[in-house]
Amino acid sequence: MKRIIFIISLLVAVYLNAKSQDSSSVATKDEVAEVKGAVDGINETVLEMKSTLDALKKIKISGYIQAQYQAAESASVGSYAGGNFPQNVKSRFQVRRGRFKINYDNDLTQYVLQLDVTQSGVGIKDAYASIKEPWLKMASLTAGVFDRPFGFEISYSSSSREAPERSRLFQTLFPGERELGAKIELAPENGPLSYFNLKAGVFNGVLNNSNENDRHKDFIGRAGFQLPFEEEGLAIDGGFSVYTGAVTANSKKIYEIDNSSSIKKYKVDSTITNLGDGFDRNYYGFDLQLYYDVPVIGGATLRGEYLWGTQSGTDKSSSFYNPDAAGSSDVKSIIDGKKVTDLYMRNFNGWYINYVQNIGLKNQFIAKYDVYAPNKDVTANDIGAVGSNLNAGDIKYSTLGLGWIYHWDSNVKFVLYYDWVKNEKVNTLATGTLAPFKNDLKDNVLTLRMQYKF
Amino acid sequence: MKKIFLTLITAIATFGFSQKGETITVKGSDTMVIIAQRWAELYMSKHPDVTVQVTGGGSGVGISAIINGTTDICNASRPMKKSEKEKLKQRFNTLGVEIKAAKDGLAIYTNDNLPITELSLAQLKDIYTGKTTNWKQVGGPDTKIIVYGRENSSGTYVYFKDNVLDGEDFASSVQTLPGTAAVVNAVSKDKNGIGYGGAAYAKGIKLLKVKKDVNSTAYAPTEENVKSGDYPISRYLYMYTRSRPTGVMKEYIDWILSKEGQEIVTKVGYFPVR
């Protein structure tokens, strides 16, 4: 009997245990299904987040601030080292550049907007759209406001450039560097053609922030090469650039140098048909950059550009003739009771040479020399001579700059730079506004700059 | 004022020349992290006065670091782009020095249990661009393909995109993972998974043979096939320095290219260049 009871008890126990295991197994399956559902949900969420993140990754934000202190040799000097010093001002603090750039990079298409925020206000530096052809990926079209495709220094970013400012000739001929227009660029990434590049575009020819004010469009282009000699640690880059355009005179008085005269002076052409006619604005230039990896010390570069051409300007300035922006003191005629700015034609040339030596990881030494002759047809002695009507816009300048850069880290750098500015000394008989130019003006400038870039 | 200028220049020059100790920093390719760590460990054991610090992050991260001056050596599983060399030129006035340190067959991983042994480049392209989504379309079982890949800061990602996808975009369904080891791990646990990465990481997964086109012979990423060029997706693994290396850094790089350094390449699973 005991034996039967024991067997029945055992069977009941086994049955109950099996039942318990069944229910436990069902519970485990439910839990697994629940976890699987949760994981699938997380996977879906991750995929959604990934697509959002991928879109956000295309937005690139960058910028830099250049805060600086400058001391001039004398108060109120005219300067190309960051703008003229105001009346009675000999030293100043400035935010020279405060850039904020947003770039939406969709691989073959790009949106770029760059603002400049300084104590002078907010300005647009770049605003352009760009597309690259999808087949060979070597040609692109850009339209909007962007750097003029001329030479080297214009498109060399101010945040990377070692000297604090561009050369006087570029600041004069290409104020603001940017222009409104459209360009095509060919820049193969691979193969033998990758040693060459071409940029060419059509532009308003006014300024990046002005409306077109004449019927002319200007052509700007550069054909360049980049030759790397990696074994030797050497690279040679360069190019030839052309700017061909015109300005529209809103005065009938056009001044040109009279080469037949014993005293170099302007002769005026007052033909009525000059009014509204187009006058040359043609520049040509060569640029060359050598890079060499100096053993132990670090990389060095020697860059230079030479420009020449014809400029239509005003009497006080050899910047391009832009009646909308002409200074109040520029020579004006009266037409129909309105003051209009007379046009001065000049043949110019100019060049610069710039040496930069990296010293270790953090230091750079800079030496730069630039010359700008706004009117190469005249000499210093012609300016201010009796019977001459040459003026301040004809004076030649040279600038020697020496400086040092210390890179604090990958974001911050300090720049110490000194500009020795020399104007040619005009005729000793010069009077009026030309009289100060009988001597070298005291317009050297010391710049101490801190830059933060991200 | 000229005196002030000269005084300031002297002060900055003195302040600026801080000498670095004998520490070499190496940053970049995740594909190369294993090999770079082995090199560093062995070299440091033989040269206790030298410290070699190795970190990954991806080829793109390493290249940015060499441009920013925050690493001495950059490891990259793809060559530097022209635009990246331009940035180096702008900051350091050098072209950078490229050193081919090893060769790698870019392996295609699948789970051990997947009954597929080979794929063509066109099939791989279709899988990774989302045109092929089921293993049945390439001769496998009727199941969805789970595609794993790398983040866009990875040199392997760029190499795969340029050489297998012919520059086309990856499908949005590709699950991006932060390193080759993560891809291998994911594929080893996912019977429908496929991934790509360095051959040296291939543990617990299957390496597919790859053929140039449907009519070609398929080759496995072996040393022989990679060296002969028969394996269609092979590449160099690079080291970059800003300037021509000198001193301790030159000695380290010379050692990597020596017989001893290249033996480590083989031990890790890559292929020597010498």
XYZ file of C-alpha atoms in Angstrom:
728
model
C 0.000 0.000 0.000
C 2.795 2.334 1.021
C 4.462 1.501 -2.209
C 1.328 2.423 -4.238
C 0.954 5.719 -2.306
C 4.627 6.538 -2.950
C 4.272 5.860 -6.691
C 1.095 7.968 -6.937
C 2.776 10.790 -4.977
C 5.768 10.614 -7.310
C 3.540 10.741 -10.397
C 1.636 13.728 -8.998
C 4.917 15.503 -8.213
C 6.257 14.865 -11.714
C 2.974 16.057 -13.243
C 2.942 19.221 -11.153
C 6.609 19.938 -11.926
C 6.028 19.424 -15.654
C 3.041 21.738 -15.529
C 5.081 24.309 -13.683
C 7.858 24.016 -16.283
C 5.331 24.419 -19.094
C 3.974 27.611 -17.612
C 7.549 28.819 -16.922
C 8.510 28.084 -20.542
C 5.496 30.003 -21.831
C 6.429 32.925 -19.570
C 10.025 32.872 -20.883
C 8.786 32.828 -24.475
C 6.572 35.814 -23.717
C 9.471 37.651 -22.147
C 11.725 36.901 -25.139
C 9.014 38.125 -27.496
C 8.670 41.262 -25.382
C 12.427 41.916 -25.401
C 12.579 41.239 -29.152
C 9.776 43.725 -29.674
C 11.620 46.288 -27.561
C 14.883 45.707 -29.492
C 13.044 46.040 -32.812
C 11.549 49.273 -31.522
C 14.988 50.559 -30.510
C 16.354 49.545 -33.922
C 13.617 51.508 -35.635
C 14.293 54.509 -33.422
C 18.040 54.271 -34.108
C 17.406 54.125 -37.864
C 15.152 57.186 -37.627
C 17.769 58.996 -35.528
C 20.463 57.957 -37.974
C 18.662 59.518 -40.900
C 18.180 62.705 -38.855
C 21.837 62.630 -37.789
C 22.990 62.041 -41.380
C 21.059 65.144 -42.441
C 22.540 67.179 -39.569
C 26.060 65.998 -40.409
C 25.724 67.804 -43.715
C 25.503 71.125 -41.899
C 28.963 72.437 -41.160
C 29.383 75.494 -39.010
C 32.693 77.283 -38.818
C 33.972 80.733 -38.033
C 36.691 82.877 -36.613
C 37.202 86.086 -34.713
C 40.209 88.340 -35.117
C 40.520 90.764 -32.226
C 43.414 93.167 -32.506
C 45.242 96.151 -31.128
C 46.973 98.509 -33.541
C 49.314 101.405 -33.016
C 50.114 103.790 -35.857
C 53.183 105.959 -36.147
C 50.996 109.055 -36.126
C 47.333 109.926 -35.656
C 44.716 109.947 -38.426
C 46.827 108.007 -40.928
C 45.392 106.437 -44.022
C 46.120 102.720 -43.796
C 45.701 99.433 -45.616
C 46.438 97.541 -42.403
C 42.784 97.281 -41.444
C 41.392 100.654 -42.524
C 42.191 104.330 -41.952
C 42.754 105.624 -38.437
C 40.065 108.211 -37.593
C 40.802 111.827 -36.735
C 43.166 112.112 -33.734
C 43.324 108.316 -33.343
C 46.777 106.785 -33.099
C 45.932 103.443 -31.553
C 42.822 101.306 -31.439
C 41.205 98.003 -30.561
C 39.194 96.340 -33.313
C 37.342 93.213 -34.168
C 38.928 93.070 -37.587
C 36.886 90.090 -38.701
C 34.103 88.166 -36.999
C 33.091 85.444 -39.381
C 30.311 82.932 -39.031
C 29.896 80.421 -41.842
C 27.183 77.868 -42.447
C 27.772 75.292 -45.126
C 25.197 72.675 -46.085
C 27.280 70.114 -47.946
C 25.181 67.579 -49.820
C 28.224 66.099 -51.529
C 27.474 67.301 -55.049
C 25.576 70.428 -54.051
C 26.456 73.100 -51.546
C 24.864 76.036 -49.797
C 27.211 78.566 -48.209
C 26.389 81.645 -46.185
C 29.095 83.588 -44.407
C 28.483 86.658 -42.281
C 30.985 89.164 -40.944
C 30.040 90.600 -37.577
C 32.241 93.412 -36.252
C 31.901 96.706 -34.388
C 30.951 98.227 -37.747
C 27.885 96.025 -38.115
C 26.859 92.860 -39.897
C 27.772 92.215 -43.514
C 27.402 89.362 -45.958
C 30.727 87.973 -47.127
C 29.630 84.845 -48.982
C 26.202 83.753 -50.140
C 26.324 81.178 -52.868
C 25.018 77.902 -54.172
C 27.260 75.403 -55.891
C 26.630 72.221 -57.848
C 29.079 69.619 -59.121
C 28.355 67.442 -62.137
C 27.791 63.835 -60.981
C 29.664 62.014 -63.757
C 33.327 62.933 -63.555
C 32.906 65.166 -60.512
C 35.435 67.609 -61.855
C 33.278 70.533 -62.991
C 31.201 72.762 -60.763
C 28.962 75.776 -61.157
C 28.772 78.436 -58.449
C 26.386 81.390 -58.362
C 25.939 84.175 -55.829
C 28.477 86.244 -53.888
C 31.943 84.705 -53.619
C 35.667 85.364 -54.109
C 36.690 86.658 -57.496
C 38.670 83.913 -59.263
C 41.807 86.009 -59.815
C 45.317 85.225 -58.605
C 46.228 83.611 -55.314
C 45.863 86.119 -52.494
C 42.199 86.942 -53.065
C 40.964 83.447 -52.399
C 43.498 82.706 -49.647
C 41.399 82.820 -46.488
C 42.058 85.652 -44.057
C 42.039 83.108 -41.243
C 44.927 81.181 -42.833
C 46.831 84.086 -44.362
C 49.953 84.807 -42.355
C 50.160 88.581 -42.980
C 47.209 90.311 -41.305
C 46.011 91.977 -44.519
C 46.155 91.489 -48.251
C 48.591 93.530 -50.309
C 47.715 97.133 -51.115
C 47.286 96.355 -54.820
C 44.624 93.709 -54.128
C 42.803 95.892 -51.626
C 42.748 98.649 -54.255
C 41.868 96.616 -57.327
C 39.561 94.059 -55.675
C 38.011 95.753 -52.644
C 36.134 93.263 -50.484
C 37.485 90.375 -52.615
C 33.943 89.133 -53.349
C 31.653 89.829 -56.259
C 28.164 88.983 -57.444
C 28.213 86.593 -60.352
C 28.516 83.026 -61.559
C 31.567 80.899 -62.279
C 32.524 77.499 -63.621
C 35.403 75.631 -62.067
C 37.268 72.613 -63.422
C 39.352 70.820 -60.815
C 39.950 67.112 -61.478
C 40.722 65.166 -58.306
C 42.694 62.338 -59.951
C 44.730 61.542 -63.044
C 47.149 63.701 -65.039
C 44.579 66.513 -65.302
C 44.586 66.876 -61.516
C 47.719 69.029 -61.906
C 45.636 71.703 -63.602
C 42.605 73.762 -62.703
C 40.519 76.428 -64.315
C 38.096 78.997 -62.940
C 36.138 81.431 -65.045
C 33.109 83.551 -64.374
C 31.012 86.564 -65.213
C 30.352 89.243 -62.606
C 28.524 92.533 -62.097
C 31.840 94.276 -61.551
C 30.570 96.612 -58.855
C 30.936 95.227 -55.322
C 29.572 92.280 -53.399
C 26.938 94.393 -51.664
C 25.916 96.759 -54.449
C 23.399 96.575 -57.222
C 24.630 96.515 -60.785
C 24.940 100.104 -61.982
C 25.947 99.733 -65.599
C 25.285 97.624 -68.669
C 28.625 95.792 -68.530
C 29.432 92.385 -67.131
C 33.045 91.641 -66.299
C 34.907 88.411 -67.072
C 37.349 87.010 -64.524
C 39.311 83.796 -64.960
C 42.380 81.937 -63.803
C 44.177 78.961 -65.331
C 46.329 77.295 -62.701
C 48.666 74.401 -62.099
C 49.818 72.468 -59.051
C 52.959 70.418 -59.388
C 53.848 68.280 -56.376
C 57.332 66.785 -56.079
C 56.650 64.702 -53.008
C 59.996 62.904 -52.916
C 61.794 66.228 -52.781
C 59.322 67.786 -50.342
C 58.646 70.475 -52.923
C 55.527 71.851 -54.570
C 55.211 74.492 -57.264
C 51.812 76.067 -57.832
C 50.896 78.983 -60.004
C 48.552 80.494 -62.501
C 47.710 83.189 -65.006
C 44.682 85.400 -64.408
C 42.660 87.799 -66.492
C 40.087 90.414 -65.581
C 38.457 92.073 -68.522
C 35.622 94.465 -68.008
C 34.450 98.017 -68.295
C 32.947 100.809 -66.265
C 30.357 103.261 -67.507
C 31.295 106.923 -67.241
C 28.587 109.176 -65.903
C 30.699 112.205 -66.769
C 31.816 113.363 -70.193
C 35.237 114.308 -68.777
C 37.746 111.516 -69.250
C 41.317 112.158 -68.104
C 44.293 110.359 -69.634
C 48.050 110.892 -69.326
C 49.411 113.171 -72.035
C 52.610 111.453 -73.029
C 53.470 114.144 -75.568
C 53.815 116.789 -72.908
C 57.221 117.578 -71.415
C 55.569 117.644 -68.007
C 53.572 114.514 -67.377
C 49.998 115.534 -66.757
C 46.450 114.532 -67.503
C 44.709 115.742 -70.634
C 40.955 115.829 -70.592
C 38.631 114.563 -73.295
C 35.235 116.224 -72.918
C 33.458 114.712 -75.903
C 29.787 114.487 -75.058
C 29.604 110.873 -76.299
C 31.898 109.864 -73.431
C 28.892 110.160 -71.203
C 27.502 106.682 -70.695
C 30.302 105.098 -72.679
C 32.283 102.070 -71.407
C 35.925 102.447 -70.343
C 38.507 99.709 -69.817
C 39.041 97.856 -66.620
C 41.555 95.202 -67.649
C 43.930 93.391 -65.306
C 46.390 90.584 -65.970
C 48.435 88.676 -63.450
C 50.870 85.860 -62.793
C 51.096 84.129 -59.458
C 53.578 81.555 -58.206
C 53.847 79.675 -54.923
C 56.762 77.480 -53.909
C 56.538 75.181 -50.922
C 59.535 73.415 -49.487
C 59.881 71.144 -46.497
C 63.059 72.463 -44.851
C 64.619 69.565 -42.947
C 64.419 69.836 -39.156
C 63.030 73.417 -39.168
C 59.689 72.972 -40.952
C 57.847 73.947 -44.105
C 58.525 77.188 -45.919
C 56.728 78.993 -48.685
C 57.701 81.716 -51.082
C 54.779 83.322 -52.893
C 54.601 86.121 -55.356
C 52.238 87.804 -57.779
C 52.712 90.389 -60.493
C 49.778 92.351 -61.885
C 49.441 94.946 -64.601
C 46.686 96.542 -66.607
C 44.428 99.512 -67.126
C 42.269 100.960 -64.419
C 39.435 103.444 -64.689
C 39.395 105.386 -61.440
C 38.877 108.834 -60.003
C 41.378 111.582 -59.323
C 41.932 110.737 -55.654
C 41.743 106.995 -55.933
C 43.031 104.325 -58.248
C 40.316 101.973 -57.089
C 37.835 101.164 -59.839
C 35.459 103.878 -61.043
C 32.263 103.437 -59.129
C 30.248 106.670 -59.165
C 27.937 105.297 -56.494
C 30.840 104.970 -54.085
C 33.060 107.889 -55.173
C 34.410 110.101 -52.387
C 32.993 113.565 -51.800
C 36.325 115.138 -52.664
C 36.725 113.384 -56.023
C 36.655 115.776 -58.955
C 33.140 116.241 -60.169
C 31.538 117.940 -63.127
C 28.044 119.322 -63.274
C 25.645 117.739 -65.758
C 22.022 118.838 -65.833
C 22.535 120.502 -62.465
C 23.842 117.273 -60.859
C 27.387 116.578 -59.682
C 28.944 113.675 -61.552
C 32.363 112.065 -60.961
C 35.009 112.463 -63.641
C 36.898 109.391 -64.802
C 40.700 108.969 -64.738
C 42.408 106.296 -66.817
C 45.667 104.860 -65.476
C 48.054 102.093 -66.472
C 49.165 100.363 -63.293
C 51.412 97.585 -62.109
C 52.180 96.021 -58.772
C 53.642 92.958 -57.130
C 54.364 91.312 -53.850
C 56.639 88.644 -52.517
C 55.913 86.798 -49.305
C 58.130 84.403 -47.373
C 56.774 82.254 -44.545
C 58.921 79.891 -42.525
C 57.371 77.419 -40.124
C 59.596 76.874 -37.111
C 58.566 73.714 -35.357
C 54.918 73.060 -34.732
C 53.842 76.369 -33.254
C 55.829 79.224 -34.740
C 55.916 81.002 -38.073
C 58.096 83.831 -39.281
C 56.713 86.131 -41.984
C 58.370 88.610 -44.321
C 56.412 90.374 -47.014
C 57.178 93.148 -49.447
C 54.652 94.687 -51.776
C 54.722 97.490 -54.321
C 51.825 99.210 -56.014
C 52.326 101.786 -58.766
C 48.834 103.048 -59.646
C 50.165 105.080 -62.571
C 53.252 103.533 -64.081
C 53.445 106.234 -66.781
C 54.554 108.921 -64.318
C 57.459 109.379 -61.928
C 57.434 110.725 -58.400
C 58.965 113.960 -59.654
C 56.074 114.496 -62.096
C 53.577 114.545 -59.242
C 53.225 118.032 -57.839
C 55.465 119.591 -60.524
C 54.486 123.011 -61.770
C 51.948 122.628 -64.581
C 51.114 119.046 -63.652
C 47.642 118.002 -62.571
C 48.653 114.614 -61.183
C 47.322 113.844 -57.757
C 47.254 111.514 -54.750
C 45.782 108.659 -56.768
C 49.029 108.490 -58.758
C 51.467 107.991 -55.881
C 53.400 104.748 -55.685
C 53.672 102.845 -52.412
C 55.791 100.031 -51.068
C 55.294 98.152 -47.816
C 57.684 95.910 -45.934
C 56.027 93.708 -43.349
C 57.735 91.522 -40.767
C 55.931 89.389 -38.288
C 55.698 86.376 -36.067
C 52.845 83.958 -35.472
C 52.507 81.775 -32.409
C 49.922 78.987 -32.604
C 48.655 78.523 -29.051
C 46.669 75.443 -30.063
C 44.728 74.257 -33.086
C 42.140 77.047 -32.564
C 44.080 80.036 -31.287
C 46.938 81.971 -32.796
C 48.679 85.219 -31.923
C 50.101 87.491 -34.590
C 52.644 90.235 -34.133
C 53.245 92.211 -37.299
C 54.828 95.496 -38.284
C 54.227 97.345 -41.549
C 56.853 99.798 -42.779
C 54.947 101.826 -45.369
C 56.818 104.017 -47.857
C 55.215 106.435 -50.283
C 57.319 107.832 -53.075
C 58.336 111.438 -52.371
C 56.629 113.779 -54.797
C 58.060 116.927 -56.389
C 59.382 119.386 -53.821
C 57.225 122.111 -55.359
C 54.016 120.192 -54.602
C 51.333 122.148 -52.798
C 47.901 121.583 -51.307
C 46.857 117.982 -50.654
C 50.061 116.738 -52.276
C 52.377 118.728 -50.007
C 52.552 116.064 -47.229
C 53.817 113.557 -49.791
C 57.056 115.493 -50.235
C 58.215 113.312 -47.350
C 57.510 109.771 -46.342
C 54.302 109.864 -44.307
C 54.492 108.534 -40.768
C 52.038 105.746 -41.421
C 53.781 102.580 -40.195
C 51.477 100.322 -38.218
C 52.028 97.739 -35.481
C 49.391 95.010 -35.232
C 48.870 92.607 -32.334
C 46.168 90.133 -33.129
C 44.533 87.176 -31.441
C 42.503 84.827 -33.610
C 40.118 82.095 -32.557
C 38.999 79.747 -35.305
C 36.733 76.753 -35.136
C 57.894 101.587 -31.541
C 60.511 99.539 -33.401
C 62.089 98.658 -30.032
C 58.731 97.477 -28.708
C 58.286 95.364 -31.828
C 61.710 93.723 -31.485
C 61.182 93.093 -27.757
C 57.800 91.477 -28.412
C 59.196 89.294 -31.189
C 62.003 88.077 -28.924
C 59.544 87.346 -26.113
C 57.183 85.397 -28.365
C 60.032 83.454 -29.942
C 61.364 82.461 -26.525
C 57.905 81.546 -25.271
C 57.069 79.714 -28.456
C 59.932 77.254 -28.569
C 58.748 74.672 -26.100
C 60.635 71.458 -26.679
C 58.641 68.240 -26.790
C 59.825 65.142 -24.993
C 60.373 61.854 -26.808
C 56.724 61.048 -27.176
C 55.220 60.126 -30.523
C 51.480 60.482 -30.931
C 49.724 58.320 -33.520
C 46.081 58.848 -34.447
C 43.660 57.751 -37.140
C 42.429 54.633 -38.878
C 40.507 52.131 -36.764
C 41.522 49.454 -39.266
C 45.123 50.115 -38.285
C 44.653 50.400 -34.531
C 45.569 46.746 -33.867
C 48.736 46.890 -35.909
C 49.691 50.345 -34.602
C 49.307 49.183 -31.011
C 51.454 46.102 -31.630
C 54.138 48.243 -33.244
C 54.028 50.682 -30.340
C 54.149 47.981 -27.641
C 57.110 46.183 -29.165
C 58.984 49.379 -29.981
C 58.509 50.786 -26.480
C 59.677 47.539 -24.927
C 62.915 47.877 -26.883
C 63.193 51.667 -26.490
C 62.012 52.503 -22.952
C 62.967 56.153 -23.440
C 60.337 56.539 -26.182
C 56.584 56.687 -25.597
C 54.249 55.950 -28.494
C 50.616 56.903 -27.853
C 48.137 55.270 -30.244
C 44.485 56.236 -30.660
C 41.887 55.447 -33.345
C 38.891 57.482 -34.371
C 39.041 56.848 -38.106
C 41.255 57.985 -40.976
C 39.353 61.264 -41.322
C 39.925 62.072 -37.670
C 43.623 61.270 -38.000
C 44.001 63.411 -41.102
C 42.255 66.333 -39.377
C 44.608 65.857 -36.438
C 47.716 66.041 -38.580
C 46.376 69.159 -40.299
C 45.581 70.738 -36.907
C 48.956 69.770 -35.484
C 47.506 67.558 -32.746
C 49.241 64.324 -33.765
C 52.716 63.458 -35.033
C 51.695 60.525 -37.204
C 48.362 59.911 -38.874
C 47.277 56.380 -39.755
C 44.947 56.213 -42.733
C 43.400 53.347 -44.632
C 42.939 55.619 -47.654
C 45.210 58.145 -49.326
C 44.875 61.796 -48.343
C 42.603 63.773 -50.631
C 43.869 66.705 -52.656
C 41.760 69.092 -50.584
C 43.269 67.706 -47.372
C 46.792 68.155 -48.716
C 45.880 71.740 -49.560
C 44.890 72.351 -45.943
C 48.200 70.924 -44.764
C 49.996 73.188 -47.205
C 48.116 76.216 -45.901
C 48.989 75.621 -42.263
C 52.432 73.998 -42.410
C 53.659 74.796 -45.939
C 54.407 71.122 -46.542
C 52.840 68.424 -48.700
C 52.960 65.803 -45.972
C 54.951 62.606 -46.255
C 53.123 59.444 -47.249
C 54.474 56.115 -46.013
C 52.953 52.854 -47.242
C 53.149 50.770 -44.083
C 51.135 47.644 -44.975
C 48.719 46.204 -47.499
C 45.207 45.008 -46.781
C 42.553 43.074 -48.619
C 39.264 44.725 -47.754
C 37.367 41.657 -46.602
C 33.642 41.026 -47.006
C 32.235 39.396 -43.863
C 29.164 37.210 -43.535
C 27.917 34.949 -40.799
C 29.433 31.447 -40.759
C 25.983 29.917 -41.286
C 25.118 31.858 -44.427
C 25.324 29.525 -47.472
C 27.035 32.073 -49.712
C 30.710 31.869 -50.603
C 31.303 34.600 -53.160
C 29.951 37.842 -54.545
C 30.862 40.071 -57.460
C 31.681 43.767 -57.110
C 28.393 44.625 -58.853
C 26.436 42.476 -56.396
C 28.180 44.138 -53.473
C 27.387 47.541 -54.916
C 23.709 46.623 -55.275
C 23.575 45.340 -51.700
C 25.166 48.441 -50.231
C 23.192 50.918 -52.334
C 19.924 49.192 -51.421
C 19.055 47.733 -54.859
C 19.471 44.183 -53.563
C 17.729 43.593 -50.239
C 17.212 39.793 -50.092
C 19.882 37.089 -50.050
C 17.758 35.151 -52.575
C 18.661 37.772 -55.229
C 22.316 36.715 -55.006
C 21.792 32.964 -54.677
C 21.199 32.716 -50.942
C 18.209 31.940 -48.709
C 14.983 33.909 -48.905
C 15.782 36.293 -46.063
C 16.372 40.004 -45.729
C 19.991 41.159 -45.921
C 21.088 43.064 -42.837
C 23.807 45.431 -44.012
C 26.513 46.741 -41.683
C 29.048 49.443 -42.502
C 31.291 52.125 -41.063
C 30.863 55.777 -40.177
C 31.841 58.382 -42.742
C 34.941 59.445 -40.769
C 36.385 56.013 -41.562
C 38.923 55.547 -44.326
C 37.455 52.106 -44.952
C 34.068 53.746 -45.545
C 35.611 56.136 -48.082
C 37.614 53.404 -49.789
C 34.541 51.141 -50.051
C 32.378 54.001 -51.348
C 34.942 55.033 -53.972
C 35.996 51.564 -55.115
C 32.948 49.362 -54.675
C 30.039 51.801 -54.879
C 31.782 53.888 -57.575
C 31.112 56.986 -55.508
C 27.382 56.368 -55.036
C 25.800 56.900 -51.636
C 25.268 54.065 -49.176
C 21.619 53.061 -48.670
C 20.036 54.635 -45.600
C 19.311 51.121 -44.283
C 23.032 50.423 -43.789
C 23.677 50.222 -40.067
C 26.819 52.209 -39.337
C 29.056 51.008 -36.548
C 31.961 52.777 -34.877
C 34.762 50.330 -35.711
C 35.720 47.260 -37.702
C 35.587 45.133 -34.529
C 31.975 46.233 -34.024
C 31.127 45.223 -37.610
C 32.700 41.789 -37.117
C 30.837 41.359 -33.829
C 27.504 42.320 -35.386
C 27.930 39.967 -38.361
C 29.035 37.080 -36.141
C 25.725 37.357 -34.249
C 23.496 38.045 -37.211
C 22.949 35.092 -39.550
C 21.656 37.461 -42.270
C 24.340 40.075 -41.836
C 27.045 41.342 -44.188
C 29.874 43.725 -43.406
C 33.247 44.918 -44.664
C 36.579 45.714 -43.057
C 40.195 44.741 -42.667
C 41.036 41.071 -43.067
C 42.960 41.108 -39.790
C 39.750 41.427 -37.784
C 38.132 38.334 -39.293
C 37.381 36.102 -36.308
C 34.164 34.114 -35.868
C 32.868 35.103 -39.270
C 33.278 34.012 -42.879
C 35.309 35.899 -45.487
C 33.675 35.848 -48.891
C 35.563 35.454 -52.125
C 35.126 38.470 -54.397
C 35.171 38.622 -58.188
C 35.523 41.613 -60.463
C 32.450 40.713 -62.510
C 30.053 37.817 -62.990
C 32.361 35.999 -65.427
C 35.574 36.388 -63.448
C 37.116 33.997 -60.975
C 36.391 34.795 -57.356
C 39.386 35.230 -55.038
C 39.727 35.151 -51.265
C 41.610 37.998 -49.527
C 44.770 35.958 -49.004
C 48.304 37.369 -49.035
C 48.993 35.773 -52.391
C 45.841 37.135 -54.008
C 46.222 40.604 -52.482
C 49.862 40.880 -53.534
C 49.143 39.621 -57.056
C 46.242 42.045 -57.416
C 43.778 39.226 -58.164
C 41.687 40.099 -55.115
C 39.790 43.097 -56.470
C 39.472 45.230 -53.333
C 42.909 45.560 -51.866
C 44.528 48.727 -50.618
C 47.559 50.158 -48.900
C 47.516 51.220 -45.288
C 49.283 54.544 -44.908
C 51.105 56.578 -42.345
C 51.375 60.339 -42.831
C 53.657 62.873 -41.235
C 53.564 66.646 -41.753
C 57.226 67.001 -42.641
C 60.019 64.651 -43.516
C 60.486 62.707 -40.275
C 63.629 63.295 -38.271
C 65.068 62.079 -34.970
C 62.981 59.697 -32.877
C 60.068 59.742 -35.297
C 62.306 58.775 -38.210
C 63.797 55.929 -36.191
C 60.315 54.667 -35.320
C 59.081 54.766 -38.923
C 62.278 53.145 -40.189
C 61.742 50.370 -37.659
C 58.130 49.856 -38.815
C 59.399 49.390 -42.361
C 62.200 47.096 -41.203
C 61.955 43.301 -41.259
C 60.969 43.268 -37.590
C 58.176 45.820 -38.045
C 56.852 44.091 -41.144
C 56.770 40.740 -39.351
C 54.191 42.240 -37.031
C 52.139 43.196 -40.082
C 51.960 39.531 -41.050
C 51.254 38.365 -37.491
C 48.313 40.751 -37.168
C 46.806 39.515 -40.432
C 47.742 42.208 -42.930
C 50.350 41.952 -45.663
C 53.845 43.423 -45.584
C 54.965 46.029 -48.097
C 58.576 44.848 -48.009
